[in-house]
Coordinates of C-alpha atoms in Angstrom, one line a residue:
M1 CA 6.0 12.2 4.9
P2 CA 3.4 9.5 4.3
S3 CA 1.6 7.8 7.1
Y4 CA -0.2 4.5 7.7
K5 CA -2.8 3.1 10.1
A6 CA -3.4 -0.6 10.1
P7 CA -7.1 -1.4 9.3
V8 CA -7.6 -3.5 12.4
E9 CA -11.3 -2.8 12.8
D10 CA -12.0 -3.7 9.2
A11 CA -10.1 -7.0 9.5
L12 CA -12.0 -7.9 12.7
F13 CA -15.3 -7.1 11.0
L14 CA -14.4 -9.5 8.2
L15 CA -13.1 -12.3 10.3
N16 CA -15.9 -12.2 13.0
D17 CA -19.0 -10.8 11.3
V18 CA -18.6 -11.8 7.6
L19 CA -16.5 -14.9 7.5
R20 CA -17.5 -16.0 11.1
I21 CA -14.3 -17.9 11.7
G22 CA -15.6 -18.8 15.1
D23 CA -17.9 -21.3 13.4
F24 CA -14.9 -23.3 12.1
G25 CA -13.8 -25.0 15.3
D26 CA -13.3 -28.3 13.5
L27 CA -10.3 -26.8 11.7
T28 CA -6.9 -27.4 13.2
G29 CA -5.7 -24.3 15.1
Y30 CA -9.1 -22.5 15.1
S31 CA -9.9 -23.5 18.7
E32 CA -6.9 -21.5 19.8
A33 CA -8.0 -18.5 17.7
S34 CA -10.5 -17.1 20.2
P35 CA -11.9 -13.6 19.5
D36 CA -9.6 -12.0 22.1
I37 CA -6.5 -13.8 20.7
V38 CA -7.4 -12.7 17.1
A39 CA -7.9 -9.1 18.2
A40 CA -4.7 -9.1 20.2
V41 CA -2.7 -10.5 17.2
L42 CA -4.1 -7.9 14.9
E43 CA -3.5 -5.1 17.3
E44 CA 0.2 -6.1 17.9
A45 CA 0.7 -6.6 14.1
G46 CA -0.7 -3.1 13.6
K47 CA 1.7 -1.6 16.1
L48 CA 4.7 -3.3 14.5
A49 CA 3.6 -2.1 11.0
E50 CA 3.0 1.4 12.1
E51 CA 5.8 2.0 14.6
Q52 CA 8.8 0.0 13.2
L53 CA 8.2 -0.9 9.5
Q54 CA 6.4 2.1 8.1
P55 CA 9.0 4.8 9.2
L56 CA 11.7 2.9 7.3
N57 CA 9.8 2.7 4.0
L58 CA 10.6 6.1 2.5
P59 CA 14.3 6.2 3.7
G60 CA 14.8 2.6 2.8
D61 CA 13.6 3.4 -0.7
Q62 CA 16.0 6.3 -1.0
E63 CA 19.0 4.4 0.4
G64 CA 18.4 1.1 -1.3
C65 CA 20.6 -2.0 -1.0
H66 CA 24.3 -1.9 -1.7
R67 CA 26.6 -4.7 -2.9
A68 CA 30.2 -4.9 -1.8
G69 CA 33.1 -6.1 -3.8
D70 CA 32.9 -9.5 -2.2
G71 CA 29.3 -10.0 -3.3
S72 CA 27.8 -9.3 0.1
V73 CA 24.8 -7.0 0.3
R74 CA 23.9 -4.4 2.8
T75 CA 20.2 -3.6 3.3
P76 CA 19.1 0.0 4.2
K77 CA 19.7 1.4 7.7
G78 CA 17.2 0.1 10.2
F79 CA 16.1 -3.0 8.2
K80 CA 18.1 -5.4 10.3
A81 CA 16.6 -4.3 13.6
A82 CA 13.1 -4.2 12.1
F83 CA 13.5 -7.7 10.6
D84 CA 14.7 -9.0 14.0
A85 CA 11.6 -7.5 15.6
Y86 CA 9.4 -9.1 13.0
A87 CA 11.1 -12.5 13.4
G88 CA 11.4 -12.2 17.2
G89 CA 7.7 -11.5 17.4
G90 CA 6.9 -14.8 15.9
W91 CA 5.2 -13.4 12.8
I92 CA 6.8 -15.8 10.4
S93 CA 5.8 -18.8 12.5
L94 CA 2.1 -17.7 12.9
P95 CA 0.4 -20.4 10.6
F96 CA 3.0 -23.2 10.6
D97 CA 2.9 -26.6 12.3
P98 CA 4.1 -26.5 15.9
E99 CA 6.2 -29.6 15.2
Y100 CA 8.6 -27.3 13.3
G101 CA 8.4 -24.3 15.6
G102 CA 5.2 -22.8 14.3
Q103 CA 2.3 -21.4 16.3
G104 CA -0.4 -23.4 14.4
L105 CA -2.8 -20.5 14.2
P106 CA -5.1 -20.0 11.2
Y107 CA -3.6 -19.1 7.8
V108 CA -6.4 -16.5 7.4
L109 CA -5.0 -14.7 10.4
A110 CA -1.5 -14.6 8.8
A111 CA -3.1 -13.2 5.6
A112 CA -4.6 -10.4 7.6
V113 CA -1.4 -9.3 9.3
N114 CA 0.6 -9.7 6.1
E115 CA -1.5 -7.0 4.5
F116 CA -0.5 -4.6 7.4
F117 CA 3.2 -5.4 6.9
C118 CA 3.1 -5.0 3.1
S119 CA 1.3 -1.6 3.4
A120 CA 3.8 -0.4 5.9
N121 CA 6.9 -1.5 4.0
M122 CA 6.5 -3.7 1.0
A123 CA 10.3 -4.1 0.3
L124 CA 11.1 -5.2 3.9
S125 CA 8.1 -7.5 4.2
M126 CA 9.2 -9.5 1.2
Y127 CA 12.2 -11.0 3.1
P128 CA 10.0 -12.9 5.5
G129 CA 7.2 -13.3 3.0
L130 CA 9.4 -15.3 0.6
T131 CA 10.7 -17.3 3.5
A132 CA 7.2 -18.4 4.4
G133 CA 6.6 -19.6 0.8
A134 CA 9.9 -21.5 0.8
V135 CA 8.9 -23.2 4.1
A136 CA 5.5 -24.2 2.6
A137 CA 7.3 -25.9 -0.3
L138 CA 9.7 -27.6 2.1
L139 CA 7.0 -28.9 4.4
T140 CA 4.9 -30.2 1.5
H141 CA 7.6 -31.9 -0.6
G142 CA 10.7 -32.2 1.5
S143 CA 12.1 -35.3 3.1
E144 CA 11.9 -35.4 6.9
E145 CA 15.6 -34.8 7.1
L146 CA 15.3 -31.6 5.0
K147 CA 12.3 -30.4 6.9
Q148 CA 14.0 -30.9 10.3
L149 CA 17.2 -29.3 9.1
Y150 CA 15.8 -26.2 7.5
A151 CA 12.2 -25.5 8.4
P152 CA 12.6 -24.7 12.1
K153 CA 15.3 -22.1 11.5
M154 CA 13.4 -20.5 8.7
I155 CA 10.2 -20.4 10.7
E156 CA 12.1 -18.8 13.6
G157 CA 13.5 -16.2 11.2
R158 CA 17.2 -17.1 11.8
W159 CA 17.4 -18.1 8.1
T160 CA 15.5 -16.8 5.1
G161 CA 14.4 -18.4 1.9
T162 CA 14.3 -17.5 -1.8
M163 CA 12.8 -18.8 -5.1
N164 CA 15.2 -19.1 -8.1
L165 CA 13.3 -19.6 -11.3
T166 CA 14.1 -16.9 -13.9
E167 CA 17.2 -17.0 -16.1
P168 CA 18.4 -14.3 -18.6
H169 CA 16.8 -16.1 -21.6
C170 CA 13.7 -17.5 -19.9
G171 CA 11.0 -16.2 -17.6
T172 CA 7.6 -17.6 -18.1
D173 CA 8.9 -20.4 -20.4
L174 CA 10.7 -22.4 -17.8
G175 CA 11.1 -25.3 -20.2
M176 CA 14.0 -23.3 -21.7
L177 CA 16.1 -23.1 -18.4
K178 CA 19.7 -24.1 -18.6
T179 CA 20.8 -24.3 -15.0
R180 CA 22.1 -27.9 -14.6
A181 CA 22.4 -30.3 -11.8
T182 CA 25.2 -32.9 -11.8
R183 CA 25.0 -35.9 -9.5
R184 CA 27.6 -36.1 -6.7
D185 CA 28.9 -39.3 -5.1
D186 CA 27.2 -38.5 -1.8
G187 CA 23.7 -38.3 -3.4
S188 CA 23.5 -34.5 -3.5
F189 CA 24.0 -32.4 -6.7
A190 CA 26.3 -29.8 -8.0
I191 CA 24.2 -26.8 -9.3
T192 CA 25.6 -24.6 -12.0
G193 CA 23.9 -21.7 -13.8
Q194 CA 22.7 -18.2 -13.4
K195 CA 19.4 -16.9 -12.1
I196 CA 18.1 -13.3 -12.4
F197 CA 15.5 -11.1 -10.6
I198 CA 16.0 -13.1 -7.4
S199 CA 14.3 -11.2 -4.6
A200 CA 16.2 -11.2 -1.3
G201 CA 18.9 -13.3 -3.0
E202 CA 21.7 -11.8 -0.8
H203 CA 21.4 -9.6 2.3
D204 CA 22.7 -9.0 5.8
L205 CA 19.5 -9.7 7.8
T206 CA 20.1 -13.4 8.7
E207 CA 23.0 -15.8 9.2
N208 CA 21.9 -18.0 6.3
I209 CA 19.8 -17.9 3.1
V210 CA 18.2 -21.0 1.7
H211 CA 17.7 -20.9 -2.0
L212 CA 15.1 -23.1 -3.8
V213 CA 16.5 -23.5 -7.3
L214 CA 15.0 -25.0 -10.4
A215 CA 17.6 -26.9 -12.5
R216 CA 17.8 -29.8 -14.9
I217 CA 19.5 -33.0 -13.9
E218 CA 21.9 -34.1 -16.6
G219 CA 20.2 -36.5 -18.9
A220 CA 16.7 -35.4 -17.9
P221 CA 14.0 -34.9 -20.5
A222 CA 13.8 -31.6 -22.4
G223 CA 11.2 -29.0 -21.5
V224 CA 9.3 -28.6 -18.2
K225 CA 9.1 -32.4 -17.8
G226 CA 12.8 -32.5 -17.0
I227 CA 13.0 -29.9 -14.3
S228 CA 13.8 -30.6 -10.7
L229 CA 13.9 -28.5 -7.5
F230 CA 16.8 -28.2 -5.2
V231 CA 17.6 -26.8 -1.8
V232 CA 20.8 -24.8 -2.1
P233 CA 21.9 -23.0 1.1
K234 CA 24.3 -20.1 1.2
F235 CA 26.2 -21.8 4.0
L236 CA 26.1 -25.6 4.2
P237 CA 24.8 -26.7 7.6
D238 CA 27.4 -28.4 9.8
A239 CA 26.9 -31.4 12.0
A240 CA 25.1 -29.3 14.6
G241 CA 22.8 -27.8 12.0
N242 CA 24.5 -24.4 12.1
P243 CA 26.0 -22.5 9.2
G244 CA 29.2 -24.2 8.1
I245 CA 31.3 -23.7 5.0
R246 CA 30.3 -21.2 2.3
N247 CA 28.6 -22.8 -0.6
A248 CA 29.5 -21.9 -4.2
V249 CA 26.6 -19.5 -4.7
S250 CA 27.1 -15.7 -4.9
C251 CA 25.4 -12.5 -5.8
G252 CA 26.8 -11.2 -9.1
S253 CA 25.0 -7.9 -9.0
I254 CA 21.9 -6.1 -7.7
E255 CA 19.3 -5.3 -10.3
H256 CA 18.7 -1.6 -10.9
K257 CA 14.9 -1.4 -10.8
M258 CA 11.9 0.9 -10.7
G259 CA 10.8 0.2 -7.2
I260 CA 11.1 -1.9 -4.0
H261 CA 14.6 -0.6 -3.6
G262 CA 14.8 -1.8 -0.1
N263 CA 14.7 -5.4 -1.3
S264 CA 17.8 -6.9 -2.8
T265 CA 16.8 -8.2 -6.2
C266 CA 19.9 -10.1 -7.3
V267 CA 21.6 -11.9 -10.1
M268 CA 22.7 -15.2 -8.5
N269 CA 25.5 -17.3 -9.7
F270 CA 25.7 -21.0 -8.9
D271 CA 29.2 -22.4 -9.6
G272 CA 28.9 -26.1 -8.8
A273 CA 27.0 -25.2 -5.5
Q274 CA 25.9 -28.2 -3.5
G275 CA 22.2 -28.8 -3.7
F276 CA 19.8 -31.3 -2.3
L277 CA 16.8 -32.6 -4.2
L278 CA 13.4 -31.4 -3.0
G279 CA 10.7 -33.7 -4.0
E280 CA 11.0 -36.1 -6.9
E281 CA 13.3 -35.9 -9.8
N282 CA 11.9 -34.2 -12.9
R283 CA 8.9 -33.0 -10.9
G284 CA 10.4 -29.8 -9.6
L285 CA 7.5 -27.6 -10.9
N286 CA 5.1 -29.6 -8.7
A287 CA 7.1 -28.7 -5.7
M288 CA 7.9 -25.1 -6.8
F289 CA 4.2 -24.4 -7.5
V290 CA 3.5 -24.8 -3.8
M291 CA 5.8 -21.8 -3.2
M292 CA 4.6 -20.0 -6.3
N293 CA 0.9 -20.3 -5.2
E294 CA 1.8 -19.0 -1.8
A295 CA 3.7 -16.2 -3.4
R296 CA 0.9 -15.4 -5.8
L297 CA -1.5 -15.0 -2.8
M298 CA 1.1 -12.8 -1.1
V299 CA 1.5 -10.7 -4.3
G300 CA -2.2 -10.3 -4.6
V301 CA -2.2 -8.9 -1.0
Q302 CA 0.6 -6.6 -2.1
G303 CA -1.7 -5.0 -4.7
L304 CA -4.3 -4.5 -2.0
S305 CA -1.6 -3.2 0.5
M306 CA -0.3 -0.5 -1.8
S307 CA -3.8 0.6 -2.7
E308 CA -4.7 0.8 1.0
V309 CA -1.8 2.9 2.1
A310 CA -2.1 5.1 -1.0
Y311 CA -5.8 5.6 -0.2
Q312 CA -5.2 6.5 3.4
N313 CA -2.8 9.3 2.4
A314 CA -4.9 10.6 -0.4
A315 CA -8.0 10.7 1.7
A316 CA -6.2 12.6 4.5
Y317 CA -4.8 15.1 1.9
A318 CA -8.3 15.6 0.4
R319 CA -9.8 16.4 3.8
E320 CA -7.1 19.0 4.6
R321 CA -6.0 20.5 1.3
L322 CA -7.9 23.7 0.5
Q323 CA -8.5 24.1 -3.3
G324 CA -11.4 25.7 -5.2
R325 CA -15.0 26.0 -4.2
S326 CA -17.7 23.5 -4.1
L327 CA -19.9 23.3 -7.2
S328 CA -23.0 23.7 -5.1
G329 CA -21.7 26.7 -3.1
A330 CA -18.9 27.4 -0.6
K331 CA -18.7 25.0 2.3
N332 CA -16.1 27.0 4.2
P333 CA -16.9 30.6 3.4
E334 CA -14.7 31.9 6.2
K335 CA -11.7 30.3 4.5
P336 CA -10.1 31.1 1.1
A337 CA -11.1 27.8 -0.4
D338 CA -13.0 24.5 0.4
P339 CA -11.2 21.2 1.0
L340 CA -10.6 19.0 -2.0
L341 CA -13.1 16.5 -0.6
V342 CA -16.1 18.7 -1.6
H343 CA -15.4 18.0 -5.3
P344 CA -17.4 15.1 -6.8
D345 CA -14.5 13.9 -9.0
I346 CA -12.2 13.7 -6.0
R347 CA -14.8 11.6 -4.1
R348 CA -15.2 9.4 -7.2
A349 CA -11.5 8.6 -7.2
L350 CA -11.4 7.9 -3.5
L351 CA -14.5 5.8 -3.4
E352 CA -13.3 3.8 -6.4
I353 CA -10.2 3.0 -4.5
R354 CA -12.0 2.3 -1.2
G355 CA -14.6 0.2 -2.9
F356 CA -11.9 -2.0 -4.2
N357 CA -9.8 -2.1 -1.0
E358 CA -12.5 -3.2 1.3
A359 CA -13.8 -5.9 -1.1
G360 CA -10.2 -6.9 -2.0
R361 CA -9.5 -7.4 1.7
A362 CA -12.6 -9.6 2.0
L363 CA -11.4 -11.6 -1.0
A364 CA -7.9 -12.1 0.5
L365 CA -9.3 -13.3 3.8
W366 CA -12.0 -15.4 2.2
L367 CA -9.3 -17.2 0.2
G368 CA -7.2 -17.5 3.4
L369 CA -10.2 -19.3 5.0
Q370 CA -10.5 -21.5 2.0
S371 CA -6.8 -22.4 2.3
D372 CA -7.4 -23.4 5.9
I373 CA -10.4 -25.5 5.0
A374 CA -8.5 -27.2 2.1
H375 CA -5.5 -28.1 4.4
R376 CA -7.1 -28.5 7.8
S377 CA -10.7 -29.7 7.5
P378 CA -11.6 -33.3 8.5
D379 CA -14.3 -33.3 5.8
A380 CA -13.0 -34.6 2.4
K381 CA -15.9 -32.9 0.5
A382 CA -15.2 -29.6 2.2
R383 CA -11.5 -29.9 1.4
E384 CA -12.2 -30.6 -2.2
K385 CA -14.6 -27.6 -2.6
A386 CA -12.2 -25.2 -0.8
S387 CA -9.3 -26.5 -2.9
D388 CA -11.3 -26.0 -6.1
L389 CA -12.2 -22.4 -5.1
L390 CA -8.7 -21.6 -4.1
G391 CA -7.3 -22.8 -7.4
L392 CA -9.9 -20.9 -9.4
M393 CA -9.4 -17.6 -7.5
T394 CA -5.6 -17.6 -7.1
P395 CA -5.1 -16.0 -10.5
V396 CA -8.0 -13.6 -9.9
L397 CA -6.5 -12.5 -6.5
K398 CA -3.1 -12.1 -8.1
G399 CA -4.1 -10.5 -11.4
V400 CA -7.1 -8.4 -10.5
M401 CA -5.8 -7.2 -7.1
T402 CA -2.4 -6.0 -8.6
D403 CA -3.9 -4.5 -11.7
R404 CA -6.4 -2.5 -9.7
G405 CA -3.9 -1.9 -7.0
F406 CA -1.5 -0.1 -9.4
D407 CA -4.4 1.8 -11.0
N408 CA -5.5 2.9 -7.5
C409 CA -2.1 4.1 -6.6
V410 CA -2.1 6.3 -9.7
K411 CA -5.5 7.6 -8.8
A412 CA -4.4 8.4 -5.3
Q413 CA -1.3 10.1 -6.6
Q414 CA -3.6 12.2 -8.8
V415 CA -5.5 13.5 -5.8
F416 CA -2.3 15.2 -4.7
G417 CA -1.8 17.0 -8.0
G418 CA 1.7 18.1 -8.4
H419 CA 2.6 17.2 -4.8
G420 CA 1.9 13.5 -5.8
Y421 CA 4.9 13.7 -8.1
I422 CA 7.2 14.9 -5.4
V423 CA 9.2 12.3 -3.4
E424 CA 8.7 13.6 0.1
W425 CA 4.9 12.9 -0.1
G426 CA 5.5 9.2 -0.7
M427 CA 2.9 8.8 -3.4
E428 CA 5.3 8.2 -6.3
Q429 CA 7.0 5.4 -4.3
F430 CA 3.7 3.7 -3.9
V431 CA 3.2 3.8 -7.7
R432 CA 6.7 2.5 -8.3
D433 CA 6.4 -0.3 -5.7
A434 CA 2.9 -1.4 -6.8
R435 CA 4.0 -1.8 -10.5
I436 CA 6.2 -4.9 -9.9
A437 CA 3.2 -6.8 -8.4
Q438 CA 1.6 -7.0 -11.9
I439 CA 4.8 -8.6 -13.3
Y440 CA 6.5 -11.0 -10.9
E441 CA 5.2 -14.4 -9.7
G442 CA 3.6 -14.8 -13.2
A443 CA 2.8 -11.7 -15.2
N444 CA -0.9 -10.9 -15.1
G445 CA -1.5 -12.0 -18.7
I446 CA -0.2 -15.4 -17.7
Q447 CA -2.5 -15.4 -14.7
A448 CA -5.5 -14.8 -17.1
L449 CA -4.3 -17.5 -19.4
D450 CA -4.0 -19.9 -16.5
L451 CA -7.5 -19.1 -15.4
V452 CA -9.2 -19.7 -18.8
G453 CA -6.9 -22.4 -20.0
R454 CA -6.4 -24.5 -16.9
K455 CA -8.6 -23.5 -14.0
L456 CA -11.9 -23.2 -15.8
P457 CA -11.9 -26.6 -17.5
A458 CA -10.3 -28.4 -14.6
N459 CA -12.4 -31.4 -13.4
G460 CA -15.1 -30.6 -15.9
G461 CA -15.5 -27.0 -14.8
R462 CA -16.3 -28.1 -11.3
A463 CA -14.9 -25.0 -9.6
I464 CA -16.6 -22.3 -11.7
T465 CA -19.9 -24.3 -11.5
S466 CA -19.7 -24.4 -7.8
F467 CA -18.9 -20.6 -7.6
L468 CA -21.7 -19.7 -9.9
A469 CA -24.1 -21.8 -7.8
E470 CA -22.8 -20.2 -4.5
V471 CA -23.5 -16.7 -5.7
G472 CA -26.8 -17.8 -7.2
G473 CA -27.8 -19.4 -3.9
F474 CA -26.9 -16.2 -2.0
L475 CA -29.2 -14.2 -4.4
K476 CA -32.0 -16.6 -3.9
A477 CA -31.7 -16.8 -0.2
N478 CA -31.8 -13.0 0.2
D479 CA -34.3 -12.3 -2.5
G480 CA -36.8 -10.7 0.0
D481 CA -34.3 -8.6 1.9
E482 CA -35.3 -5.0 1.1
A483 CA -32.0 -3.6 2.6
L484 CA -30.0 -5.6 0.2
K485 CA -32.2 -5.0 -2.9
P486 CA -30.0 -2.2 -4.3
L487 CA -27.1 -4.6 -4.4
L488 CA -28.8 -7.8 -5.4
G489 CA -30.2 -6.5 -8.7
P490 CA -26.8 -5.4 -10.0
L491 CA -25.1 -8.5 -8.7
S492 CA -27.7 -10.7 -10.5
A493 CA -27.1 -8.8 -13.8
S494 CA -23.3 -9.2 -13.5
L495 CA -23.6 -12.8 -12.5
G496 CA -25.5 -13.2 -15.8
H497 CA -22.7 -11.5 -17.7
L498 CA -20.2 -14.0 -16.1
Q499 CA -22.4 -17.0 -17.0
Q500 CA -22.7 -15.7 -20.6
A501 CA -18.9 -15.2 -20.8
T502 CA -18.2 -18.7 -19.4
L503 CA -20.6 -20.3 -22.0
W504 CA -19.0 -18.2 -24.8
L505 CA -15.5 -19.5 -23.8
M506 CA -16.8 -23.1 -23.6
K507 CA -18.2 -22.7 -27.1
H508 CA -15.6 -20.6 -28.9
G509 CA -12.4 -21.2 -26.8
A510 CA -12.1 -24.9 -27.5
S511 CA -12.5 -24.5 -31.3
S512 CA -10.0 -21.6 -31.4
P513 CA -7.4 -21.2 -28.7
D514 CA -6.8 -17.6 -29.8
N515 CA -10.4 -16.8 -28.8
A516 CA -9.6 -18.0 -25.2
G517 CA -6.3 -16.0 -25.2
A518 CA -8.0 -12.9 -26.5
A519 CA -10.7 -13.1 -23.8
A520 CA -8.5 -14.1 -20.9
T521 CA -7.8 -10.7 -19.3
D522 CA -11.3 -9.5 -19.6
Y523 CA -12.7 -12.8 -18.3
M524 CA -10.3 -12.6 -15.3
H525 CA -11.5 -9.1 -14.4
L526 CA -15.1 -10.0 -15.0
L527 CA -14.9 -12.9 -12.6
G528 CA -13.0 -10.6 -10.2
L529 CA -15.7 -7.9 -10.3
V530 CA -18.5 -10.5 -9.7
T531 CA -16.5 -12.0 -6.8
L532 CA -15.9 -8.5 -5.2
A533 CA -19.6 -7.6 -5.6
Y534 CA -20.6 -10.9 -4.0
L535 CA -18.4 -10.1 -1.0
W536 CA -19.7 -6.6 -0.8
A537 CA -23.2 -8.0 -0.6
K538 CA -22.1 -10.3 2.2
M539 CA -20.4 -7.4 4.0
S540 CA -23.5 -5.2 3.6
K541 CA -25.7 -8.0 5.0
A542 CA -23.4 -8.3 8.0
A543 CA -23.4 -4.5 8.4
H544 CA -27.2 -4.3 8.4
A545 CA -27.5 -7.2 10.8
S546 CA -25.2 -5.6 13.4
Q547 CA -26.9 -3.9 16.3
D548 CA -23.7 -2.4 17.8
P549 CA -24.2 1.4 18.3
S550 CA -20.5 1.9 19.0
R551 CA -19.8 1.0 15.3
A552 CA -22.6 3.1 13.8
D553 CA -20.3 5.2 11.6
F554 CA -18.2 2.2 10.6
L555 CA -21.3 0.3 9.5
L556 CA -22.8 3.3 7.7
A557 CA -19.5 3.6 5.7
K558 CA -19.7 -0.1 4.8
R559 CA -23.3 0.1 3.5
T560 CA -22.5 3.3 1.5
C561 CA -19.4 1.9 -0.1
A562 CA -21.3 -1.3 -1.0
L563 CA -23.9 0.9 -2.8
F564 CA -21.2 2.9 -4.6
F565 CA -19.5 -0.3 -5.8
A566 CA -22.8 -1.7 -7.1
E567 CA -23.7 1.6 -8.9
R568 CA -20.4 2.9 -10.2
I569 CA -17.9 -0.1 -10.5
L570 CA -19.9 -3.2 -11.1
P571 CA -21.5 -2.1 -14.4
E572 CA -18.0 -2.7 -15.9
T573 CA -19.0 -6.4 -16.3
A574 CA -21.1 -5.5 -19.3
L575 CA -18.1 -3.9 -21.0
R576 CA -16.0 -7.0 -20.2
L577 CA -18.6 -9.3 -21.7
A578 CA -18.9 -7.2 -24.8
R579 CA -15.1 -7.4 -25.4
I580 CA -15.0 -11.1 -24.8
A581 CA -17.8 -11.7 -27.4
T582 CA -15.8 -10.0 -30.2
G583 CA -13.4 -12.9 -30.3
A584 CA -9.9 -12.9 -31.7
E585 CA -10.4 -12.4 -35.4
V586 CA -9.5 -8.7 -35.6
M587 CA -6.9 -8.9 -32.9
M588 CA -5.0 -11.6 -34.7
S589 CA -5.5 -10.2 -38.3
L590 CA -2.9 -7.4 -38.3
P591 CA 0.4 -8.7 -39.9
A592 CA 3.3 -8.8 -37.6
E593 CA 5.4 -6.4 -39.7
L594 CA 2.7 -3.7 -39.2
F595 CA 3.1 -3.6 -35.5

């Protein structure tokens, strides 16, 4: 059976030593996030993840969700009690406005605990995770009436939320959607259509499910300019705000899928269901993108989460499993073989995973901090800069973290050899679960196109210019630091690769959109590698600065992993630049009939 230990110490190091969240007392909610409160929150989240969520992961995957003849769905045994513990502990409410029942604590803290929950049980954590995204959309674009009616119950965990975008004939191309909204005399709408791949679309965890549904009001413009967003509850609230009559929305079937079997991925049928406009007519994507961006951050963390739990189990196996002798001579001559960990290639695989995990966690929390600055800072310039950075890095977090996360799960599985292919060890589930994160909430190719097509040129390239200047400023400020010298040289070289790639796109992408499209994925990963290396340098700086002898081993591991990343992973930026510079000519030259 697989195991999991929440990386509480690592998260605390990032929050306190690297990001120094104690310096942000001007942000709403940060004054309440004292070091002892932050530590207590992370410790309790770790206990919930380890003791209640993780033990249900493997059996939940094996049992899956089951749909009854009446369309109701039963989640795996134990999921209901675990969800109640999650909701009852206030974990959904952590970052939300106290006016609607939230705790008002920093979003960056919620990002930290969400990693724990996803690592422990990705399928189960999706139910509250999607709810949080739906709440964010409601609070940003909903009328006060809608916010007061729905948000408190969702924040409390009495009701859950979903996102209904995809239809059988359209996924990414939402302009093709057919679900229609017909005006009713009372000002609401009748929603009719079918949605597919709807995570948590129907289940037995809560008394109500609040669907956010994209639909086209009759007579609206064609394409994405005619899409509106609606709140469509499973049960219509009565006069007291409690679940009343059943709405005309039902689960037609549960999708049979590769992984996340404990989450009910449903085909949802809307047969004239009553819906309520969220935001403005024909501007539904603006409102839905609030939830989608929240979801993309969550999915990026899922990539990290699966990589982390896979690493933990592979490292434990490599320490214990006896197999072969060390190339430099037997390390355990009294035993029949040495542990797997003596072999350089096993160490390579594990350090590649760990090098990504620790920097990926830093990226997730750094962006969590940027989200807090963007939404809570009293300084308009600080809000603008943080918002720019968050927009630039969201596709990187989603795309790079989930691509690398899946690859790392495969690497970790490989450490187990044949045992990694066997269900009881849990590794094959991590591989299957991690795979979806590259696809949903905008497939990674779309994330890359969004980055080069929209995020880079936005506001005259203000975000990427600011990021390049920030990394360049760090290099200049630490130029004389001998301890950091082994990291700064490689970072400087890779920053140069990123600058060259950015200039190449500016020159060649505008004249030929295919050039931008052909370069997109490599550029996304190039930017991701530079960002992770920058964060490794910041972590190493903090590790060198610490004088805490009780953390000597922890800090040594940090410095060593930073060096490994700089030596063995970061050189990939040269490869990415070389690919980008080839352009699209050969890629686009092969006739379609020859594929």
